Structures are given as structure tokens and as C-alpha cells.
């Protein structure tokens, strides 16, 4: 469904490490954002009484720029990791329809899709002083790219073209983070489209935990494709396919930390599926469809999150405006539905954990808000932290790890 309308390596001496860079990024962006807005500095009370600006963490927000009510670029914000309070810091302009975002492994380059008819991906060099710089864009060779990810090597950017049903690969310059010309484009020509679909619709592309396989989820063909990525040429070679039941409409999958299971959100038939994964062959084997806990009909489930300890999983339900909480059992092989929690907004398109997984962010596309929940480490229960943060059409929420 295209719902547009709807531990780090030591750094050389004299350079900031990843954590230091991200801390400086949040502080610099906050100062720059306040200066741009002409606002007075936030008081201590606004940051939990004793929080200092350098304790804030950066937050990036994806949006649509060509849709009424959307934003004007990539949203910049910072959040207090203790209180969950979010502070807005302006935007990175010059990126069209950045509906999905991801970061390079070193955290110094931000990548965005340009979700439009002439699909593209854009690289942004991040600066600790807030003077972020757009490095340029490259064509994805397809239409409506809606998801992207960086290979763990940091050498390749992978993207999924929703409207044209294809996946693309771009090389990443190791010195600057800039993108080179596309090295591959694979169209999902088989199997034929599922019931009610007009063609393939690639919705996600991710690297499996083993690092040797890349998986692409296609809503239009009810299929997850597994590829091997040639680490030298940047080309994809298909090794297997996993068929979902006709009309399922698979959207996004998330791996369990153990690497042997993945959880798939089917947005069309409103189900969740536990999939067994073989890291040797890359084969994904879907299990039986199970409830999202949202009742009859479809609720457009969007995306799973799994806690780092592998004990709990959460599913965002856009139509039901809720988050489903599951207990993960049998070392990842089973999900047991616990409850659904109101998200406090309309159409939760994307959810993400803070790096320590103590907070969960939900970007609510139609209510123009980001809600924040505190995650109980023992029970997995979710508790809202306060008033939702107002943002124009937040369809992606990215707190750097």
C-alpha cells in the first residue's frame, strides 16, 4: 500500500568517536534550530529539570514534501533520553519527499529516499555544528522508492521501488559517504501479482543478520525474495523465494536477535507471520498467519520491532491506531499476543526504539504527531511519556543508534 496520501571502533586521534559525534550532533542541531527559529533556549524544566543540552540525542524525521500538510525537508529534532521530550530543530532542505531514512554504520551520513515518479536516493553529510550538507542524489531506476538500508559493510546502499516493483544497489564512497552510479536494478517479474494487485510493489530491502543475504519484501507479488550481494560488483543474485498466502500483502519484516527467525507484517490481510530463516542458504520459510489483535477486517499493519534481548515484539497498526505487544517464546519461534495499546495518534506509519530500547517512538502520519512510550524492560509494557510532539506528516522516525 502506497499510503502517501493516506561498540564502535576507536577513532583516530583528534576525531570524535561515534557517540561523541552524535552527542555533538544533537547539541549543534539544537543550537542551530533555535537560532533559525529565533526561539529562546529551552529551560532546565523543559528537559526534565536537570538535563543539559549535551545530554540530548538527535532525531531525524522523514516526511512528504509534495503533499498538502507535509514538511519542507528532512525534519531535525532532539530528544531527552530520560523524559522522552522532543525538541524541534528545523529541517534539512533540498531533499524531495524523504519518506524513509537510514544512517551509515559510522553515523556520519544520512540517506533518504526521494519517493516520487522519478525515484532517487539522496546522501546528506551530517555535521556536529548542524551545518548538514546534501551530497547529491542518484536515480533508483524505478518509481516511488519507499525503503532503503545500508549493507553492514557500509559499501552499498540498497533501495526498494514500490511503484515499479524493483530493488536497486548503489555504491557508497568510503571517504565521503556520497553515492555512485547504480550498480544493479532487479525487477520482480515473477510470480504474477496477487489478488487485487496491479503489479509488483517492493516495500522493503534489508540485509539478514548473517550479512551474506539480502531480503526484499514485495507486497504486490506476496513474496519475499532472497539475494546474495556480490561484495565487489554490487550486484544481486536471487537464491530463493518465500511465498505468502495469496492476498497477504507482505510489507516489512524484522529479524529476531538470534538470527533464525523473522516476523513479517502483512498489511493487506491484517496478519502477522513468524518465518524461519536459514542463514546458510538464505531461505525464508513462512509459518501460519496469526492475529494482530485488532479485530476483523484490515488494519494495515506496518512494521515490527523486537527488543534487543529478543523477549518482546511490537507491531504498528495504522488503521487501528495501536501497537500490538507480543511475547517472544521458544527462542524466537513463536509470538504470543499479549495486548494492543492505543498509539495516541492517527496512522502510525513507523516505529523505532531509542538506542537503549528504553523508549519507543511512533510517527503518526495523519495526526502529524510523534508519540513516545517508555518500555518496561521486565514486562515489555508501554507507557506514554507525555504530550505527542507536533511534526508535519512524520512517516519515518530515526533515532541514531
Short mmCIF file of C-alpha atoms in Angstrom, two decimals:
data_model
loop_
_atom_site.label_atom_id
_atom_site.label_comp_id
_atom_site.label_asym_id
_atom_site.label_seq_id
_atom_site.Cartn_x
_atom_site.Cartn_y
_atom_site.Cartn_z
CA UNK A 1 0.00 0.00 0.00
CA UNK A 2 1.39 3.36 -1.02
CA UNK A 3 -0.06 5.38 1.85
CA UNK A 4 1.41 8.68 0.75
CA UNK A 5 -1.96 10.24 0.66
CA UNK A 6 -3.10 8.45 3.44
CA UNK A 7 30.65 -0.94 20.42
CA UNK A 8 32.22 1.39 17.94
CA UNK A 9 35.76 1.17 16.53
CA UNK A 10 38.26 3.65 18.02
CA UNK A 11 38.60 6.89 16.09
CA UNK A 12 41.95 8.40 15.09
CA UNK A 13 43.33 11.00 17.47
CA UNK A 14 41.64 14.38 17.10
CA UNK A 15 38.34 12.98 15.84
CA UNK A 16 35.08 12.46 17.66
CA UNK A 17 34.00 8.85 18.12
CA UNK A 18 30.50 7.81 17.02
CA UNK A 19 28.96 8.53 20.40
CA UNK A 20 30.78 11.83 20.72
CA UNK A 21 29.78 12.78 17.20
CA UNK A 22 26.12 12.03 17.80
CA UNK A 23 26.12 13.95 21.08
CA UNK A 24 27.69 16.94 19.38
CA UNK A 25 25.23 16.50 16.51
CA UNK A 26 22.26 16.81 18.85
CA UNK A 27 23.73 19.81 20.66
CA UNK A 28 24.78 21.54 17.47
CA UNK A 29 21.49 20.90 15.72
CA UNK A 30 19.56 22.15 18.73
CA UNK A 31 21.52 25.37 18.83
CA UNK A 32 21.21 25.84 15.09
CA UNK A 33 17.49 25.06 15.14
CA UNK A 34 16.81 27.52 17.93
CA UNK A 35 18.83 30.20 16.19
CA UNK A 36 16.98 29.62 12.93
CA UNK A 37 13.63 29.77 14.65
CA UNK A 38 14.59 32.77 16.74
CA UNK A 39 13.50 30.90 19.87
CA UNK A 40 14.86 31.30 23.36
CA UNK A 41 16.94 28.41 24.71
CA UNK A 42 14.92 25.69 26.42
CA UNK A 43 14.82 25.89 30.19
CA UNK A 44 16.04 23.14 32.51
CA UNK A 45 12.43 22.34 33.37
CA UNK A 46 11.72 21.71 29.71
CA UNK A 47 14.37 19.00 29.77
CA UNK A 48 13.39 17.15 32.93
CA UNK A 49 14.75 19.62 35.50
CA UNK A 50 18.46 18.81 35.32
CA UNK A 51 19.05 17.77 31.75
CA UNK A 52 21.74 19.65 29.87
CA UNK A 53 21.66 20.30 26.17
CA UNK A 54 24.62 17.98 25.55
CA UNK A 55 22.61 15.11 27.08
CA UNK A 56 20.04 15.31 24.28
CA UNK A 57 20.08 12.80 21.46
CA UNK A 58 19.42 13.54 17.77
CA UNK A 59 16.24 12.50 15.98
CA UNK A 60 15.55 12.65 12.24
CA UNK A 61 12.06 12.73 10.74
CA UNK A 62 11.04 11.64 7.26
CA UNK A 63 8.05 13.27 5.58
CA UNK A 64 6.45 14.11 2.25
CA UNK A 65 7.28 17.50 0.76
CA UNK A 66 4.89 17.41 -2.21
CA UNK A 67 1.75 16.56 -0.25
CA UNK A 68 -0.52 19.04 1.50
CA UNK A 69 0.33 19.11 5.20
CA UNK A 70 3.77 17.65 4.60
CA UNK A 71 7.13 19.04 5.54
CA UNK A 72 9.77 21.03 3.68
CA UNK A 73 12.66 18.61 4.05
CA UNK A 74 14.16 16.12 6.49
CA UNK A 75 13.00 17.07 9.96
CA UNK A 76 15.60 17.72 12.65
CA UNK A 77 14.87 17.20 16.32
CA UNK A 78 16.46 16.12 19.58
CA UNK A 79 15.04 14.13 22.46
CA UNK A 80 15.76 13.73 26.14
CA UNK A 81 16.58 10.04 26.75
CA UNK A 82 15.23 10.26 30.30
CA UNK A 83 11.94 12.09 29.79
CA UNK A 84 11.27 11.36 26.12
CA UNK A 85 10.64 15.06 25.47
CA UNK A 86 11.30 16.03 21.84
CA UNK A 87 12.55 19.45 20.73
CA UNK A 88 12.23 20.56 17.10
CA UNK A 89 15.31 21.95 15.34
CA UNK A 90 14.22 22.84 11.81
CA UNK A 91 14.87 20.90 8.61
CA UNK A 92 17.47 19.81 6.10
CA UNK A 93 16.10 21.32 2.86
CA UNK A 94 16.80 20.19 -0.66
CA UNK A 95 15.53 16.60 -0.38
CA UNK A 96 12.24 15.81 -2.11
CA UNK A 97 9.75 13.50 -0.40
CA UNK A 98 12.21 11.91 2.08
CA UNK A 99 9.69 9.34 3.32
CA UNK A 100 12.27 6.86 4.61
CA UNK A 101 15.66 7.47 6.21
CA UNK A 102 18.66 5.46 7.31
CA UNK A 103 22.20 6.12 8.51
CA UNK A 104 25.63 4.89 7.50
CA UNK A 105 27.27 2.49 10.01
CA UNK A 106 29.51 5.29 11.31
CA UNK A 107 26.56 7.66 11.74
CA UNK A 108 28.12 10.42 9.64
CA UNK A 109 25.94 10.16 6.53
CA UNK A 110 22.16 10.21 6.35
CA UNK A 111 20.40 8.62 3.40
CA UNK A 112 16.86 9.33 2.21
CA UNK A 113 14.57 8.04 -0.50
CA UNK A 114 13.02 10.58 -2.85
CA UNK A 115 9.61 8.93 -3.16
CA UNK A 116 8.34 10.25 -6.45
CA UNK A 117 7.78 9.07 -10.02
CA UNK A 118 11.44 9.57 -10.92
CA UNK A 119 12.74 7.75 -7.87
CA UNK A 120 16.04 8.70 -6.32
CA UNK A 121 18.15 8.29 -3.20
CA UNK A 122 19.98 11.18 -1.56
CA UNK A 123 23.05 11.33 0.70
CA UNK A 124 23.47 14.01 3.38
CA UNK A 125 26.76 14.63 5.20
CA UNK A 126 26.00 15.31 8.86
CA UNK A 127 27.97 17.94 10.76
CA UNK A 128 28.33 18.28 14.52
CA UNK A 129 27.63 22.02 14.27
CA UNK A 130 24.33 21.48 12.46
CA UNK A 131 25.64 22.63 9.07
CA UNK A 132 24.50 19.47 7.28
CA UNK A 133 25.27 19.25 3.56
CA UNK A 134 23.38 17.46 0.80
CA UNK A 135 25.96 15.46 -1.18
CA UNK A 136 23.71 14.68 -4.12
CA UNK A 137 21.14 12.22 -5.43
CA UNK A 138 21.17 9.18 -7.68
CA UNK A 139 18.35 7.61 -9.65
CA UNK A 140 16.97 4.33 -8.34
CA UNK A 141 15.88 3.35 -11.84
CA UNK A 142 12.30 2.99 -10.68
CA UNK A 143 9.29 4.82 -9.27
CA UNK A 144 8.20 5.51 -5.73
CA UNK A 145 11.17 4.26 -3.67
CA UNK A 146 9.85 3.79 -0.14
CA UNK A 147 12.60 1.97 1.76
CA UNK A 148 16.37 1.84 1.89
CA UNK A 149 19.12 0.33 4.02
CA UNK A 150 22.91 0.30 4.14
CA UNK A 151 24.74 -3.01 3.88
CA UNK A 152 26.67 -3.70 7.12
CA UNK A 153 29.95 -3.26 5.22
CA UNK A 154 28.96 0.36 4.62
CA UNK A 155 29.86 -0.02 0.94
CA UNK A 156 26.41 -0.42 -0.61
CA UNK A 157 23.04 1.33 -0.35
CA UNK A 158 20.01 -0.85 -1.07
CA UNK A 159 16.64 0.61 -2.03
CA UNK A 160 13.14 -0.64 -2.88
CA UNK A 161 10.99 0.95 -5.60
CA UNK A 162 7.38 0.47 -4.53
CA UNK A 163 5.52 1.69 -7.60
CA UNK A 164 7.63 -0.15 -10.17
CA UNK A 165 8.39 -3.25 -8.10
CA UNK A 166 12.16 -3.32 -8.25
CA UNK A 167 15.22 -3.11 -5.99
CA UNK A 168 18.42 -1.17 -6.62
CA UNK A 169 22.03 -1.05 -5.40
CA UNK A 170 24.29 1.99 -5.23
CA UNK A 171 27.97 2.12 -4.18
CA UNK A 172 28.94 4.32 -1.24
CA UNK A 173 32.15 6.37 -1.30
CA UNK A 174 34.08 5.19 1.79
CA UNK A 175 35.66 8.62 2.33
CA UNK A 176 32.67 10.93 1.89
CA UNK A 177 29.54 8.77 2.11
CA UNK A 178 28.41 10.04 -1.30
CA UNK A 179 26.60 7.70 -3.68
CA UNK A 180 27.92 6.45 -7.01
CA UNK A 181 26.01 5.35 -10.09
CA UNK A 182 23.67 2.42 -9.63
CA UNK A 183 25.35 -0.98 -9.95
CA UNK A 184 22.21 -3.10 -10.21
CA UNK A 185 18.45 -2.97 -10.69
CA UNK A 186 16.33 -6.11 -10.28
CA UNK A 187 12.66 -6.15 -11.25
CA UNK A 188 10.26 -8.54 -9.57
CA UNK A 189 8.72 -10.10 -12.68
CA UNK A 190 7.62 -13.40 -11.10
CA UNK A 191 5.42 -14.67 -9.61
CA UNK A 192 2.45 -12.76 -11.04
CA UNK A 193 0.72 -10.13 -8.89
CA UNK A 194 -1.52 -11.30 -6.08
CA UNK A 195 -5.29 -10.73 -5.80
CA UNK A 196 -6.23 -7.07 -6.21
CA UNK A 197 -2.71 -6.00 -7.16
CA UNK A 198 -1.73 -4.23 -10.38
CA UNK A 199 1.86 -5.42 -10.33
CA UNK A 200 4.87 -5.97 -8.09
CA UNK A 201 5.39 -3.50 -5.23
CA UNK A 202 8.77 -3.79 -3.49
CA UNK A 203 8.27 -2.44 0.01
CA UNK A 204 11.48 -3.24 1.88
CA UNK A 205 15.05 -4.41 1.34
CA UNK A 206 17.29 -5.45 4.24
CA UNK A 207 20.42 -7.47 4.92
CA UNK A 208 19.96 -10.58 7.03
CA UNK A 209 21.91 -10.84 10.32
CA UNK A 210 24.35 -13.28 8.72
CA UNK A 211 25.44 -10.47 6.38
CA UNK A 212 25.53 -12.78 3.39
CA UNK A 213 21.97 -12.42 2.15
CA UNK A 214 19.68 -9.55 1.21
CA UNK A 215 15.90 -9.94 1.52
CA UNK A 216 13.33 -7.93 -0.42
CA UNK A 217 9.67 -7.90 0.62
CA UNK A 218 7.17 -7.41 -2.20
CA UNK A 219 3.56 -6.57 -1.34
CA UNK A 220 2.30 -6.94 -4.90
CA UNK A 221 3.55 -10.48 -5.52
CA UNK A 222 3.04 -11.78 -1.94
CA UNK A 223 6.68 -12.84 -1.98
CA UNK A 224 9.93 -12.33 -0.10
CA UNK A 225 12.96 -12.62 -2.38
CA UNK A 226 16.40 -13.64 -1.08
CA UNK A 227 19.52 -12.46 -2.89
CA UNK A 228 23.26 -12.75 -2.49
CA UNK A 229 25.06 -9.44 -2.88
CA UNK A 230 28.33 -9.60 -4.76
CA UNK A 231 30.63 -7.63 -2.42
CA UNK A 232 32.87 -6.48 -5.25
CA UNK A 233 30.46 -5.74 -8.08
CA UNK A 234 27.42 -4.63 -6.08
CA UNK A 235 25.07 -6.95 -7.96
CA UNK A 236 22.21 -9.06 -6.63
CA UNK A 237 21.79 -12.76 -7.43
CA UNK A 238 18.49 -14.40 -6.46
CA UNK A 239 18.84 -17.61 -4.46
CA UNK A 240 15.30 -18.31 -3.20
CA UNK A 241 11.77 -17.00 -2.80
CA UNK A 242 9.25 -17.33 0.02
CA UNK A 243 5.58 -17.30 -0.93
CA UNK A 244 2.96 -15.84 1.39
CA UNK A 245 -0.67 -16.80 1.04
CA UNK A 246 -2.37 -15.00 -1.88
CA UNK A 247 -3.58 -11.55 -0.90
CA UNK A 248 -1.45 -11.32 2.22
CA UNK A 249 0.34 -8.17 1.11
CA UNK A 250 3.65 -8.51 3.00
CA UNK A 251 5.13 -5.13 3.90
CA UNK A 252 8.05 -5.28 6.35
CA UNK A 253 9.97 -7.99 8.18
CA UNK A 254 12.15 -7.72 11.27
CA UNK A 255 14.66 -10.32 12.45
CA UNK A 256 14.83 -11.75 15.95
CA UNK A 257 18.27 -11.09 17.52
CA UNK A 258 19.07 -14.80 17.31
CA UNK A 259 19.05 -14.55 13.52
CA UNK A 260 16.99 -17.72 12.95
CA UNK A 261 13.51 -16.17 12.83
CA UNK A 262 11.90 -13.09 11.34
CA UNK A 263 8.49 -11.50 11.90
CA UNK A 264 6.54 -10.31 8.89
CA UNK A 265 3.72 -7.74 8.86
CA UNK A 266 1.09 -8.44 6.19
CA UNK A 267 -0.75 -5.19 5.61
CA UNK A 268 -3.50 -6.37 3.25
CA UNK A 269 -4.92 -9.35 5.14
CA UNK A 270 -4.11 -7.91 8.59
CA UNK A 271 -1.93 -10.75 9.84
CA UNK A 272 1.47 -11.41 11.36
CA UNK A 273 3.71 -14.32 10.36
CA UNK A 274 6.67 -15.94 12.08
CA UNK A 275 9.22 -17.02 9.47
CA UNK A 276 12.05 -19.49 9.95
CA UNK A 277 15.34 -18.34 8.40
CA UNK A 278 18.30 -20.47 7.30
CA UNK A 279 21.48 -18.34 7.34
CA UNK A 280 23.37 -20.90 5.26
CA UNK A 281 21.02 -20.88 2.28
CA UNK A 282 19.16 -17.63 2.92
CA UNK A 283 15.85 -19.44 2.63
CA UNK A 284 12.90 -17.92 4.49
CA UNK A 285 10.04 -20.26 5.42
CA UNK A 286 6.79 -18.52 6.49
CA UNK A 287 4.66 -20.09 9.19
CA UNK A 288 0.93 -19.79 9.74
CA UNK A 289 -0.76 -16.39 9.70
CA UNK A 290 -1.81 -15.14 13.12
CA UNK A 291 -3.80 -12.32 14.63
CA UNK A 292 -2.65 -8.75 15.09
CA UNK A 293 -5.18 -8.36 17.92
CA UNK A 294 -7.04 -5.59 16.10
CA UNK A 295 -10.27 -7.42 15.36
CA UNK A 296 -11.89 -8.28 12.00
CA UNK A 297 -11.07 -6.52 8.77
CA UNK A 298 -7.79 -4.94 7.79
CA UNK A 299 -5.85 -2.52 9.90
CA UNK A 300 -2.85 -2.04 7.63
CA UNK A 301 -0.17 -3.38 9.98
CA UNK A 302 3.02 -1.56 9.11
CA UNK A 303 6.10 -2.76 10.91
CA UNK A 304 7.54 -4.96 13.67
CA UNK A 305 10.10 -4.07 16.32
CA UNK A 306 11.84 -6.65 18.51
CA UNK A 307 13.56 -5.78 21.77
CA UNK A 308 17.35 -6.32 21.76
CA UNK A 309 17.00 -9.13 24.30
CA UNK A 310 14.51 -10.86 21.99
CA UNK A 311 11.76 -11.12 24.63
CA UNK A 312 9.08 -8.85 23.16
CA UNK A 313 7.87 -7.73 19.76
CA UNK A 314 5.67 -4.77 18.80
CA UNK A 315 3.57 -4.24 15.69
CA UNK A 316 2.27 -0.87 14.49
CA UNK A 317 -1.34 -0.99 13.27
CA UNK A 318 -2.25 2.05 11.20
CA UNK A 319 -5.99 1.56 10.78
CA UNK A 320 -6.49 0.51 14.40
CA UNK A 321 -4.14 3.24 15.66
CA UNK A 322 -2.49 0.86 18.07
CA UNK A 323 0.65 -1.05 18.93
CA UNK A 324 0.32 -4.80 19.43
CA UNK A 325 2.58 -6.32 22.08
CA UNK A 326 3.73 -9.92 21.70
CA UNK A 327 5.77 -12.15 24.00
CA UNK A 328 8.51 -13.90 22.02
CA UNK A 329 8.80 -17.55 23.00
CA UNK A 330 10.71 -20.70 22.10
CA UNK A 331 13.91 -18.77 21.28
CA UNK A 332 12.12 -16.70 18.66
CA UNK A 333 9.99 -19.40 17.05
CA UNK A 334 6.66 -18.21 18.47
CA UNK A 335 4.77 -14.98 19.11
CA UNK A 336 2.14 -14.89 21.83
CA UNK A 337 -0.26 -11.96 21.62
CA UNK A 338 -0.44 -10.00 24.88
CA UNK A 339 -2.40 -6.81 24.20
CA UNK A 340 -2.89 -3.78 21.98
CA UNK A 341 -2.09 -0.27 23.22
CA UNK A 342 -3.59 2.94 21.74
CA UNK A 343 -0.84 4.81 19.96
CA UNK A 344 -2.20 8.24 20.84
CA UNK A 345 -2.20 9.41 17.22
CA UNK A 346 -3.59 8.62 13.78
CA UNK A 347 -1.97 6.16 11.34
CA UNK A 348 1.30 5.03 12.98
CA UNK A 349 3.37 4.57 9.84
CA UNK A 350 6.75 3.91 11.51
CA UNK A 351 8.08 2.93 14.94
CA UNK A 352 11.62 2.89 16.32
CA UNK A 353 13.49 2.26 19.56
CA UNK A 354 15.94 4.62 21.19
CA UNK A 355 19.45 3.08 21.19
CA UNK A 356 18.97 1.67 24.70
CA UNK A 357 15.44 0.44 23.82
CA UNK A 358 14.01 2.28 26.84
CA UNK A 359 11.87 4.49 24.58
CA UNK A 360 9.69 3.69 21.59
CA UNK A 361 8.85 6.40 19.04
CA UNK A 362 5.79 6.25 16.77
CA UNK A 363 5.42 8.53 13.75
CA UNK A 364 1.71 9.17 13.19
CA UNK A 365 1.23 10.24 9.59
CA UNK A 366 -2.33 11.59 9.68
CA UNK A 367 -2.31 13.31 13.08
CA UNK A 368 1.05 14.99 12.37
CA UNK A 369 2.49 13.81 15.66
CA UNK A 370 5.23 11.65 17.14
CA UNK A 371 4.27 9.79 20.31
CA UNK A 372 6.84 8.45 22.74
CA UNK A 373 6.45 5.45 25.03
CA UNK A 374 8.57 4.18 27.88
CA UNK A 375 9.29 0.45 27.50
CA UNK A 376 9.26 -1.62 30.70
CA UNK A 377 12.31 -3.87 30.50
CA UNK A 378 10.67 -6.62 32.54
CA UNK A 379 7.16 -6.86 31.14
CA UNK A 380 7.54 -5.10 27.81
CA UNK A 381 4.60 -2.88 28.75
CA UNK A 382 4.33 0.52 27.06
CA UNK A 383 3.55 3.77 28.88
CA UNK A 384 3.18 7.16 27.13
CA UNK A 385 5.75 9.70 28.30
CA UNK A 386 3.68 12.84 27.72
CA UNK A 387 2.14 15.08 25.09
CA UNK A 388 2.85 13.99 21.50
CA UNK A 389 5.35 16.08 19.52
CA UNK A 390 3.87 18.02 16.61
CA UNK A 391 5.58 17.39 13.25
CA UNK A 392 4.39 17.68 9.63
CA UNK A 393 3.40 14.24 8.35
CA UNK A 394 6.06 12.16 10.16
CA UNK A 395 6.28 8.93 8.18
CA UNK A 396 9.71 7.87 9.45
CA UNK A 397 11.32 8.38 12.86
CA UNK A 398 15.07 7.75 13.08
CA UNK A 399 16.91 7.94 16.42
CA UNK A 400 20.57 7.15 15.62
CA UNK A 401 21.99 4.14 17.43
#
